[in-house]
C-alpha cells in the first residue's frame, strides 16, 4: 500500500523525505534542529574543550577595490598570514596557516605571493581543480594539516583555498586568514581553526575589502550578506574596540543568540 498503514503511526504517502544537513542552519528556520545541551558538555570533557576554546579573530580593513581589488586584497591577506607566523609578546608563532578567499583569481594571486617567499611550503586548493588532482592534494595535505596530526613543523606551512576548504576535508589549523564572507561561511571556515582546542595560541583574521564594503551590486555568491556581516562583526567587537571577535563555538553561539533576541531581521541578513 502507498500509505503503508501497517508500520506507520500516521499514513505516509511516500517513503522519502528531505533532510537538511548543515552545521549552520538558517536563522528563523522552522525545521527541527538537533543540538547539544549543557549535559552533553558535562558528560564529555573533550567536547567541552573543543567548543569552549577561544578563537580570537581580528577584523582588518583593506583599501582594495576596483579592477585591482583581487591583487590588492591578496597582498593584504598574505601580510596577515605572515604576521600569524611571527612570534611576539609571549605568543607562539602559527605553523599551520590557511588563507581562505571568495574568488579563484584572489586565491591564485595570494598563492603566487606566498610561493615566492615560502617555496615548497604552500599549496593551492580551488574548486576548478580536477577531482583526481584535488584528491591527491588532500591526501598530501592530511599529513601536515589533519586533525590530530603529530608532525612537528619548525617553519610555517600555508594552504590557500577558496570555499572548497569549508567542507569535506578534516583539517586543523592554528592560524587562519579569511576574506570576509557571510556569517555561516565564516563559521564553517573557522571551524577548522583549533578544532581540538589543543592549541591555545590559535588565532586568525578576517579581511574586508573596500570594494565589498559598499559594492555597486550584490555579490553573486554572498548577495548582500558581505557588508551586513562586516557591520555586525564590527558592532560586536569584544575587546575594547580593538577589532576582535571570538569565533569559538560556544562564544559565537552566545553572541548570535543575544543579537537574535535584539534584532532577528539583522541575523537573517547575515546568511547568503
PDB file of C-alpha atoms in Angstrom:
ATOM      1  CA  UNK A   1       0.000   0.000   0.000  1.00  0.00           C
ATOM      2  CA  UNK A   2       1.179   3.525  -0.819  1.00  0.00           C
ATOM      3  CA  UNK A   3       0.137   4.769   2.613  1.00  0.00           C
ATOM      4  CA  UNK A   4       1.882   1.901   4.474  1.00  0.00           C
ATOM      5  CA  UNK A   5      -0.692   1.665   7.306  1.00  0.00           C
ATOM      6  CA  UNK A   6       0.916  -1.427   8.861  1.00  0.00           C
ATOM      7  CA  UNK A   7       4.115   0.249  10.019  1.00  0.00           C
ATOM      8  CA  UNK A   8       3.344   3.983  10.173  1.00  0.00           C
ATOM      9  CA  UNK A   9       1.595   5.671  13.091  1.00  0.00           C
ATOM     10  CA  UNK A  10       0.141   8.027  10.501  1.00  0.00           C
ATOM     11  CA  UNK A  11      -0.349   7.385   6.780  1.00  0.00           C
ATOM     12  CA  UNK A  12       2.740   8.210   4.724  1.00  0.00           C
ATOM     13  CA  UNK A  13       2.336   8.895   1.035  1.00  0.00           C
ATOM     14  CA  UNK A  14       5.985   8.278   0.184  1.00  0.00           C
ATOM     15  CA  UNK A  15       8.900   6.603   1.959  1.00  0.00           C
ATOM     16  CA  UNK A  16      11.160   9.555   1.121  1.00  0.00           C
ATOM     17  CA  UNK A  17      11.604  12.977   2.665  1.00  0.00           C
ATOM     18  CA  UNK A  18      14.103  15.802   2.518  1.00  0.00           C
ATOM     19  CA  UNK A  19      16.602  16.216   5.344  1.00  0.00           C
ATOM     20  CA  UNK A  20      18.689  19.365   5.540  1.00  0.00           C
ATOM     21  CA  UNK A  21      22.195  18.631   6.820  1.00  0.00           C
ATOM     22  CA  UNK A  22      24.291  21.617   7.862  1.00  0.00           C
ATOM     23  CA  UNK A  23      26.391  22.822  10.777  1.00  0.00           C
ATOM     24  CA  UNK A  24      24.964  26.316  10.326  1.00  0.00           C
ATOM     25  CA  UNK A  25      21.146  26.155   9.969  1.00  0.00           C
ATOM     26  CA  UNK A  26      19.447  29.246   8.611  1.00  0.00           C
ATOM     27  CA  UNK A  27      18.188  31.794  11.088  1.00  0.00           C
ATOM     28  CA  UNK A  28      14.444  31.540  11.570  1.00  0.00           C
ATOM     29  CA  UNK A  29      14.272  28.016  10.139  1.00  0.00           C
ATOM     30  CA  UNK A  30      11.120  26.247  11.304  1.00  0.00           C
ATOM     31  CA  UNK A  31      12.567  22.732  10.977  1.00  0.00           C
ATOM     32  CA  UNK A  32      13.627  20.688  13.972  1.00  0.00           C
ATOM     33  CA  UNK A  33      17.318  21.014  14.754  1.00  0.00           C
ATOM     34  CA  UNK A  34      19.436  18.529  16.691  1.00  0.00           C
ATOM     35  CA  UNK A  35      21.626  20.404  19.134  1.00  0.00           C
ATOM     36  CA  UNK A  36      23.800  19.957  22.189  1.00  0.00           C
ATOM     37  CA  UNK A  37      22.675  20.691  25.721  1.00  0.00           C
ATOM     38  CA  UNK A  38      24.628  21.555  28.872  1.00  0.00           C
ATOM     39  CA  UNK A  39      24.508  17.929  29.984  1.00  0.00           C
ATOM     40  CA  UNK A  40      26.394  16.854  26.864  1.00  0.00           C
ATOM     41  CA  UNK A  41      29.329  19.075  27.796  1.00  0.00           C
ATOM     42  CA  UNK A  42      29.244  17.892  31.398  1.00  0.00           C
ATOM     43  CA  UNK A  43      29.476  14.289  30.191  1.00  0.00           C
ATOM     44  CA  UNK A  44      32.253  14.867  27.630  1.00  0.00           C
ATOM     45  CA  UNK A  45      35.249  16.956  28.660  1.00  0.00           C
ATOM     46  CA  UNK A  46      36.792  16.725  25.180  1.00  0.00           C
ATOM     47  CA  UNK A  47      33.654  18.139  23.580  1.00  0.00           C
ATOM     48  CA  UNK A  48      33.623  20.950  26.112  1.00  0.00           C
ATOM     49  CA  UNK A  49      37.279  21.673  25.337  1.00  0.00           C
ATOM     50  CA  UNK A  50      36.685  21.817  21.590  1.00  0.00           C
ATOM     51  CA  UNK A  51      33.627  24.028  21.748  1.00  0.00           C
ATOM     52  CA  UNK A  52      34.693  26.116  24.715  1.00  0.00           C
ATOM     53  CA  UNK A  53      38.136  27.166  23.462  1.00  0.00           C
ATOM     54  CA  UNK A  54      38.592  30.780  22.390  1.00  0.00           C
ATOM     55  CA  UNK A  55      39.316  31.665  18.772  1.00  0.00           C
ATOM     56  CA  UNK A  56      40.271  35.357  18.724  1.00  0.00           C
ATOM     57  CA  UNK A  57      39.796  36.777  15.240  1.00  0.00           C
ATOM     58  CA  UNK A  58      40.982  40.286  14.331  1.00  0.00           C
ATOM     59  CA  UNK A  59      38.938  42.455  11.988  1.00  0.00           C
ATOM     60  CA  UNK A  60      41.141  44.038   9.327  1.00  0.00           C
ATOM     61  CA  UNK A  61      40.157  46.565   6.664  1.00  0.00           C
ATOM     62  CA  UNK A  62      41.760  46.726   3.230  1.00  0.00           C
ATOM     63  CA  UNK A  63      41.517  49.587   0.705  1.00  0.00           C
ATOM     64  CA  UNK A  64      41.286  47.050  -2.132  1.00  0.00           C
ATOM     65  CA  UNK A  65      38.654  47.995  -4.700  1.00  0.00           C
ATOM     66  CA  UNK A  66      38.111  48.415  -8.418  1.00  0.00           C
ATOM     67  CA  UNK A  67      39.929  46.474 -11.112  1.00  0.00           C
ATOM     68  CA  UNK A  68      42.876  45.689  -8.827  1.00  0.00           C
ATOM     69  CA  UNK A  69      40.763  44.526  -5.892  1.00  0.00           C
ATOM     70  CA  UNK A  70      41.799  40.860  -6.039  1.00  0.00           C
ATOM     71  CA  UNK A  71      45.516  41.655  -6.328  1.00  0.00           C
ATOM     72  CA  UNK A  72      45.473  44.245  -3.530  1.00  0.00           C
ATOM     73  CA  UNK A  73      43.358  42.055  -1.307  1.00  0.00           C
ATOM     74  CA  UNK A  74      45.672  39.095  -1.883  1.00  0.00           C
ATOM     75  CA  UNK A  75      48.629  41.197  -0.738  1.00  0.00           C
ATOM     76  CA  UNK A  76      46.838  42.149   2.489  1.00  0.00           C
ATOM     77  CA  UNK A  77      45.792  38.573   3.156  1.00  0.00           C
ATOM     78  CA  UNK A  78      49.370  37.385   2.745  1.00  0.00           C
ATOM     79  CA  UNK A  79      50.636  40.110   5.097  1.00  0.00           C
ATOM     80  CA  UNK A  80      48.188  38.929   7.742  1.00  0.00           C
ATOM     81  CA  UNK A  81      49.143  35.273   7.207  1.00  0.00           C
ATOM     82  CA  UNK A  82      52.834  36.050   7.594  1.00  0.00           C
ATOM     83  CA  UNK A  83      52.105  38.041  10.745  1.00  0.00           C
ATOM     84  CA  UNK A  84      50.478  34.934  12.227  1.00  0.00           C
ATOM     85  CA  UNK A  85      53.714  33.071  11.535  1.00  0.00           C
ATOM     86  CA  UNK A  86      55.673  35.517  13.697  1.00  0.00           C
ATOM     87  CA  UNK A  87      56.142  35.154  17.445  1.00  0.00           C
ATOM     88  CA  UNK A  88      55.850  38.101  19.775  1.00  0.00           C
ATOM     89  CA  UNK A  89      54.762  39.272  23.224  1.00  0.00           C
ATOM     90  CA  UNK A  90      54.805  35.743  24.558  1.00  0.00           C
ATOM     91  CA  UNK A  91      52.619  34.429  21.727  1.00  0.00           C
ATOM     92  CA  UNK A  92      53.719  31.329  19.836  1.00  0.00           C
ATOM     93  CA  UNK A  93      54.028  31.528  16.046  1.00  0.00           C
ATOM     94  CA  UNK A  94      51.460  29.692  13.956  1.00  0.00           C
ATOM     95  CA  UNK A  95      52.802  26.840  11.840  1.00  0.00           C
ATOM     96  CA  UNK A  96      49.692  25.536  10.055  1.00  0.00           C
ATOM     97  CA  UNK A  97      48.088  28.514   8.350  1.00  0.00           C
ATOM     98  CA  UNK A  98      45.131  28.693   5.964  1.00  0.00           C
ATOM     99  CA  UNK A  99      44.221  31.625   3.725  1.00  0.00           C
ATOM    100  CA  UNK A 100      40.604  31.310   2.549  1.00  0.00           C
ATOM    101  CA  UNK A 101      39.155  33.645  -0.079  1.00  0.00           C
ATOM    102  CA  UNK A 102      35.981  34.030  -2.134  1.00  0.00           C
ATOM    103  CA  UNK A 103      37.458  34.217  -5.640  1.00  0.00           C
ATOM    104  CA  UNK A 104      39.774  31.984  -7.656  1.00  0.00           C
ATOM    105  CA  UNK A 105      41.764  34.963  -9.003  1.00  0.00           C
ATOM    106  CA  UNK A 106      42.413  36.202  -5.471  1.00  0.00           C
ATOM    107  CA  UNK A 107      43.467  32.715  -4.364  1.00  0.00           C
ATOM    108  CA  UNK A 108      45.935  32.424  -7.228  1.00  0.00           C
ATOM    109  CA  UNK A 109      47.399  35.870  -6.510  1.00  0.00           C
ATOM    110  CA  UNK A 110      47.849  35.073  -2.808  1.00  0.00           C
ATOM    111  CA  UNK A 111      49.388  31.702  -3.647  1.00  0.00           C
ATOM    112  CA  UNK A 112      51.880  33.307  -6.032  1.00  0.00           C
ATOM    113  CA  UNK A 113      52.965  35.825  -3.382  1.00  0.00           C
ATOM    114  CA  UNK A 114      53.440  33.170  -0.711  1.00  0.00           C
ATOM    115  CA  UNK A 115      55.204  30.794  -3.088  1.00  0.00           C
ATOM    116  CA  UNK A 116      57.912  33.392  -3.761  1.00  0.00           C
ATOM    117  CA  UNK A 117      58.731  33.699  -0.065  1.00  0.00           C
ATOM    118  CA  UNK A 118      57.968  30.186   1.107  1.00  0.00           C
ATOM    119  CA  UNK A 119      58.721  27.773  -1.756  1.00  0.00           C
ATOM    120  CA  UNK A 120      57.690  24.165  -1.120  1.00  0.00           C
ATOM    121  CA  UNK A 121      55.669  25.249   1.930  1.00  0.00           C
ATOM    122  CA  UNK A 122      52.468  26.493   0.326  1.00  0.00           C
ATOM    123  CA  UNK A 123      49.660  24.698  -1.541  1.00  0.00           C
ATOM    124  CA  UNK A 124      46.723  25.937  -3.613  1.00  0.00           C
ATOM    125  CA  UNK A 125      43.271  24.320  -3.386  1.00  0.00           C
ATOM    126  CA  UNK A 126      40.498  25.632  -5.638  1.00  0.00           C
ATOM    127  CA  UNK A 127      37.241  24.203  -6.949  1.00  0.00           C
ATOM    128  CA  UNK A 128      38.434  24.253 -10.559  1.00  0.00           C
ATOM    129  CA  UNK A 129      40.972  21.508  -9.880  1.00  0.00           C
ATOM    130  CA  UNK A 130      40.330  18.124 -11.437  1.00  0.00           C
ATOM    131  CA  UNK A 131      38.819  15.746  -8.874  1.00  0.00           C
ATOM    132  CA  UNK A 132      41.792  13.398  -9.184  1.00  0.00           C
ATOM    133  CA  UNK A 133      44.218  16.272  -8.536  1.00  0.00           C
ATOM    134  CA  UNK A 134      42.207  17.546  -5.562  1.00  0.00           C
ATOM    135  CA  UNK A 135      42.071  14.054  -4.036  1.00  0.00           C
ATOM    136  CA  UNK A 136      45.833  13.739  -4.392  1.00  0.00           C
ATOM    137  CA  UNK A 137      46.411  17.169  -2.878  1.00  0.00           C
ATOM    138  CA  UNK A 138      44.027  16.457   0.002  1.00  0.00           C
ATOM    139  CA  UNK A 139      45.922  13.249   0.783  1.00  0.00           C
ATOM    140  CA  UNK A 140      49.219  15.131   0.855  1.00  0.00           C
ATOM    141  CA  UNK A 141      47.809  17.931   2.998  1.00  0.00           C
ATOM    142  CA  UNK A 142      46.435  15.462   5.517  1.00  0.00           C
ATOM    143  CA  UNK A 143      49.984  14.586   6.541  1.00  0.00           C
ATOM    144  CA  UNK A 144      50.579  18.108   7.841  1.00  0.00           C
ATOM    145  CA  UNK A 145      47.146  19.571   8.483  1.00  0.00           C
ATOM    146  CA  UNK A 146      44.821  16.749   9.510  1.00  0.00           C
ATOM    147  CA  UNK A 147      43.113  16.938  12.873  1.00  0.00           C
ATOM    148  CA  UNK A 148      45.381  15.408  15.497  1.00  0.00           C
ATOM    149  CA  UNK A 149      48.470  15.414  13.275  1.00  0.00           C
ATOM    150  CA  UNK A 150      51.614  14.849  15.328  1.00  0.00           C
ATOM    151  CA  UNK A 151      54.008  16.045  12.637  1.00  0.00           C
ATOM    152  CA  UNK A 152      56.286  18.695  14.136  1.00  0.00           C
ATOM    153  CA  UNK A 153      56.735  21.790  11.971  1.00  0.00           C
ATOM    154  CA  UNK A 154      59.583  24.222  12.625  1.00  0.00           C
ATOM    155  CA  UNK A 155      58.588  26.569   9.783  1.00  0.00           C
ATOM    156  CA  UNK A 156      55.177  27.900   8.709  1.00  0.00           C
ATOM    157  CA  UNK A 157      53.236  25.950   6.101  1.00  0.00           C
ATOM    158  CA  UNK A 158      50.356  27.513   4.194  1.00  0.00           C
ATOM    159  CA  UNK A 159      47.234  26.434   2.320  1.00  0.00           C
ATOM    160  CA  UNK A 160      45.499  28.967   0.066  1.00  0.00           C
ATOM    161  CA  UNK A 161      41.959  27.939  -0.809  1.00  0.00           C
ATOM    162  CA  UNK A 162      38.538  29.047  -1.944  1.00  0.00           C
ATOM    163  CA  UNK A 163      35.267  27.914  -0.346  1.00  0.00           C
ATOM    164  CA  UNK A 164      36.073  24.276  -1.175  1.00  0.00           C
ATOM    165  CA  UNK A 165      38.042  24.163   2.092  1.00  0.00           C
ATOM    166  CA  UNK A 166      34.881  24.830   4.126  1.00  0.00           C
ATOM    167  CA  UNK A 167      33.579  21.278   3.923  1.00  0.00           C
ATOM    168  CA  UNK A 168      34.766  17.737   3.388  1.00  0.00           C
ATOM    169  CA  UNK A 169      38.412  17.700   4.485  1.00  0.00           C
ATOM    170  CA  UNK A 170      39.435  17.038   8.082  1.00  0.00           C
ATOM    171  CA  UNK A 171      41.961  19.840   8.556  1.00  0.00           C
ATOM    172  CA  UNK A 172      43.071  21.581  11.743  1.00  0.00           C
ATOM    173  CA  UNK A 173      44.945  24.910  11.529  1.00  0.00           C
ATOM    174  CA  UNK A 174      46.448  27.067  14.256  1.00  0.00           C
ATOM    175  CA  UNK A 175      46.260  30.199  12.088  1.00  0.00           C
ATOM    176  CA  UNK A 176      43.637  31.307   9.580  1.00  0.00           C
ATOM    177  CA  UNK A 177      43.071  34.420   7.478  1.00  0.00           C
ATOM    178  CA  UNK A 178      39.727  34.764   5.697  1.00  0.00           C
ATOM    179  CA  UNK A 179      38.291  37.207   3.249  1.00  0.00           C
ATOM    180  CA  UNK A 180      35.023  38.434   4.722  1.00  0.00           C
ATOM    181  CA  UNK A 181      32.074  36.261   3.688  1.00  0.00           C
ATOM    182  CA  UNK A 182      28.597  35.526   5.049  1.00  0.00           C
ATOM    183  CA  UNK A 183      28.499  34.629   8.729  1.00  0.00           C
ATOM    184  CA  UNK A 184      27.598  30.992   8.138  1.00  0.00           C
ATOM    185  CA  UNK A 185      30.552  30.592   5.746  1.00  0.00           C
ATOM    186  CA  UNK A 186      32.919  32.209   8.239  1.00  0.00           C
ATOM    187  CA  UNK A 187      31.690  29.835  10.939  1.00  0.00           C
ATOM    188  CA  UNK A 188      32.402  26.887   8.660  1.00  0.00           C
ATOM    189  CA  UNK A 189      35.888  28.162   7.873  1.00  0.00           C
ATOM    190  CA  UNK A 190      36.894  28.924  11.448  1.00  0.00           C
ATOM    191  CA  UNK A 191      35.545  25.528  12.454  1.00  0.00           C
ATOM    192  CA  UNK A 192      38.870  24.306  11.065  1.00  0.00           C
ATOM    193  CA  UNK A 193      40.828  26.560  13.386  1.00  0.00           C
ATOM    194  CA  UNK A 194      41.957  24.787  16.564  1.00  0.00           C
ATOM    195  CA  UNK A 195      39.408  22.003  16.072  1.00  0.00           C
ATOM    196  CA  UNK A 196      40.603  20.021  19.088  1.00  0.00           C
ATOM    197  CA  UNK A 197      41.046  23.013  21.374  1.00  0.00           C
ATOM    198  CA  UNK A 198      44.646  21.889  21.870  1.00  0.00           C
ATOM    199  CA  UNK A 199      46.464  24.982  20.537  1.00  0.00           C
ATOM    200  CA  UNK A 200      45.775  27.935  22.847  1.00  0.00           C
ATOM    201  CA  UNK A 201      47.860  30.259  20.649  1.00  0.00           C
ATOM    202  CA  UNK A 202      45.489  29.693  17.677  1.00  0.00           C
ATOM    203  CA  UNK A 203      44.203  32.922  16.179  1.00  0.00           C
ATOM    204  CA  UNK A 204      43.164  34.491  12.915  1.00  0.00           C
ATOM    205  CA  UNK A 205      41.903  37.473  10.961  1.00  0.00           C
ATOM    206  CA  UNK A 206      39.010  38.488   8.722  1.00  0.00           C
ATOM    207  CA  UNK A 207      39.918  40.955   5.973  1.00  0.00           C
ATOM    208  CA  UNK A 208      37.265  43.170   4.396  1.00  0.00           C
ATOM    209  CA  UNK A 209      37.961  44.781   1.022  1.00  0.00           C
ATOM    210  CA  UNK A 210      36.699  48.317   0.488  1.00  0.00           C
ATOM    211  CA  UNK A 211      35.076  47.181  -2.745  1.00  0.00           C
ATOM    212  CA  UNK A 212      32.928  44.679  -0.803  1.00  0.00           C
ATOM    213  CA  UNK A 213      32.008  47.121   1.935  1.00  0.00           C
ATOM    214  CA  UNK A 214      29.945  49.270  -0.448  1.00  0.00           C
ATOM    215  CA  UNK A 215      29.506  47.233  -3.656  1.00  0.00           C
ATOM    216  CA  UNK A 216      27.733  48.627  -6.686  1.00  0.00           C
ATOM    217  CA  UNK A 217      25.713  45.403  -6.922  1.00  0.00           C
ATOM    218  CA  UNK A 218      25.203  42.383  -4.636  1.00  0.00           C
ATOM    219  CA  UNK A 219      27.913  39.730  -4.587  1.00  0.00           C
ATOM    220  CA  UNK A 220      26.983  36.841  -6.954  1.00  0.00           C
ATOM    221  CA  UNK A 221      27.639  34.252  -4.211  1.00  0.00           C
ATOM    222  CA  UNK A 222      27.013  36.004  -0.903  1.00  0.00           C
ATOM    223  CA  UNK A 223      24.447  38.569  -2.009  1.00  0.00           C
ATOM    224  CA  UNK A 224      24.140  41.472   0.421  1.00  0.00           C
ATOM    225  CA  UNK A 225      25.472  39.463   3.364  1.00  0.00           C
ATOM    226  CA  UNK A 226      29.084  40.677   2.974  1.00  0.00           C
ATOM    227  CA  UNK A 227      28.644  44.302   4.141  1.00  0.00           C
ATOM    228  CA  UNK A 228      25.943  43.236   6.614  1.00  0.00           C
ATOM    229  CA  UNK A 229      28.199  40.612   8.194  1.00  0.00           C
ATOM    230  CA  UNK A 230      31.126  43.019   8.402  1.00  0.00           C
ATOM    231  CA  UNK A 231      28.987  45.647  10.102  1.00  0.00           C
ATOM    232  CA  UNK A 232      27.622  43.073  12.551  1.00  0.00           C
ATOM    233  CA  UNK A 233      31.128  41.871  13.408  1.00  0.00           C
ATOM    234  CA  UNK A 234      32.320  45.444  13.881  1.00  0.00           C
ATOM    235  CA  UNK A 235      29.363  46.216  16.131  1.00  0.00           C
ATOM    236  CA  UNK A 236      30.181  43.160  18.252  1.00  0.00           C
ATOM    237  CA  UNK A 237      33.860  43.855  18.792  1.00  0.00           C
ATOM    238  CA  UNK A 238      34.636  42.096  22.070  1.00  0.00           C
ATOM    239  CA  UNK A 239      37.964  43.619  23.099  1.00  0.00           C
ATOM    240  CA  UNK A 240      37.506  47.284  23.869  1.00  0.00           C
ATOM    241  CA  UNK A 241      37.339  48.492  20.257  1.00  0.00           C
ATOM    242  CA  UNK A 242      40.484  46.607  19.247  1.00  0.00           C
ATOM    243  CA  UNK A 243      38.588  44.801  16.491  1.00  0.00           C
ATOM    244  CA  UNK A 244      38.488  41.239  17.844  1.00  0.00           C
ATOM    245  CA  UNK A 245      35.607  38.744  17.760  1.00  0.00           C
ATOM    246  CA  UNK A 246      35.728  35.322  19.443  1.00  0.00           C
ATOM    247  CA  UNK A 247      34.756  32.631  16.909  1.00  0.00           C
ATOM    248  CA  UNK A 248      34.858  29.854  19.496  1.00  0.00           C
ATOM    249  CA  UNK A 249      31.760  27.685  19.050  1.00  0.00           C
ATOM    250  CA  UNK A 250      30.100  28.485  22.373  1.00  0.00           C
ATOM    251  CA  UNK A 251      31.193  32.117  22.409  1.00  0.00           C
ATOM    252  CA  UNK A 252      29.843  32.818  18.924  1.00  0.00           C
ATOM    253  CA  UNK A 253      26.610  30.905  19.552  1.00  0.00           C
ATOM    254  CA  UNK A 254      26.011  33.067  22.603  1.00  0.00           C
ATOM    255  CA  UNK A 255      26.754  36.241  20.664  1.00  0.00           C
ATOM    256  CA  UNK A 256      24.375  35.260  17.859  1.00  0.00           C
ATOM    257  CA  UNK A 257      21.613  34.390  20.300  1.00  0.00           C
ATOM    258  CA  UNK A 258      21.901  37.764  22.027  1.00  0.00           C
ATOM    259  CA  UNK A 259      21.791  39.503  18.671  1.00  0.00           C
ATOM    260  CA  UNK A 260      18.796  37.457  17.561  1.00  0.00           C
ATOM    261  CA  UNK A 261      16.892  38.463  20.675  1.00  0.00           C
ATOM    262  CA  UNK A 262      17.693  42.100  19.918  1.00  0.00           C
ATOM    263  CA  UNK A 263      17.020  42.032  16.176  1.00  0.00           C
ATOM    264  CA  UNK A 264      16.058  38.820  14.370  1.00  0.00           C
ATOM    265  CA  UNK A 265      15.887  40.571  10.989  1.00  0.00           C
ATOM    266  CA  UNK A 266      19.562  41.545  11.157  1.00  0.00           C
ATOM    267  CA  UNK A 267      20.665  37.988  11.950  1.00  0.00           C
ATOM    268  CA  UNK A 268      18.723  36.641   8.969  1.00  0.00           C
ATOM    269  CA  UNK A 269      20.606  39.005   6.647  1.00  0.00           C
ATOM    270  CA  UNK A 270      23.996  37.598   7.684  1.00  0.00           C
ATOM    271  CA  UNK A 271      23.457  34.393   5.696  1.00  0.00           C
ATOM    272  CA  UNK A 272      23.983  34.198   1.960  1.00  0.00           C
TER     273      UNK A 272
END
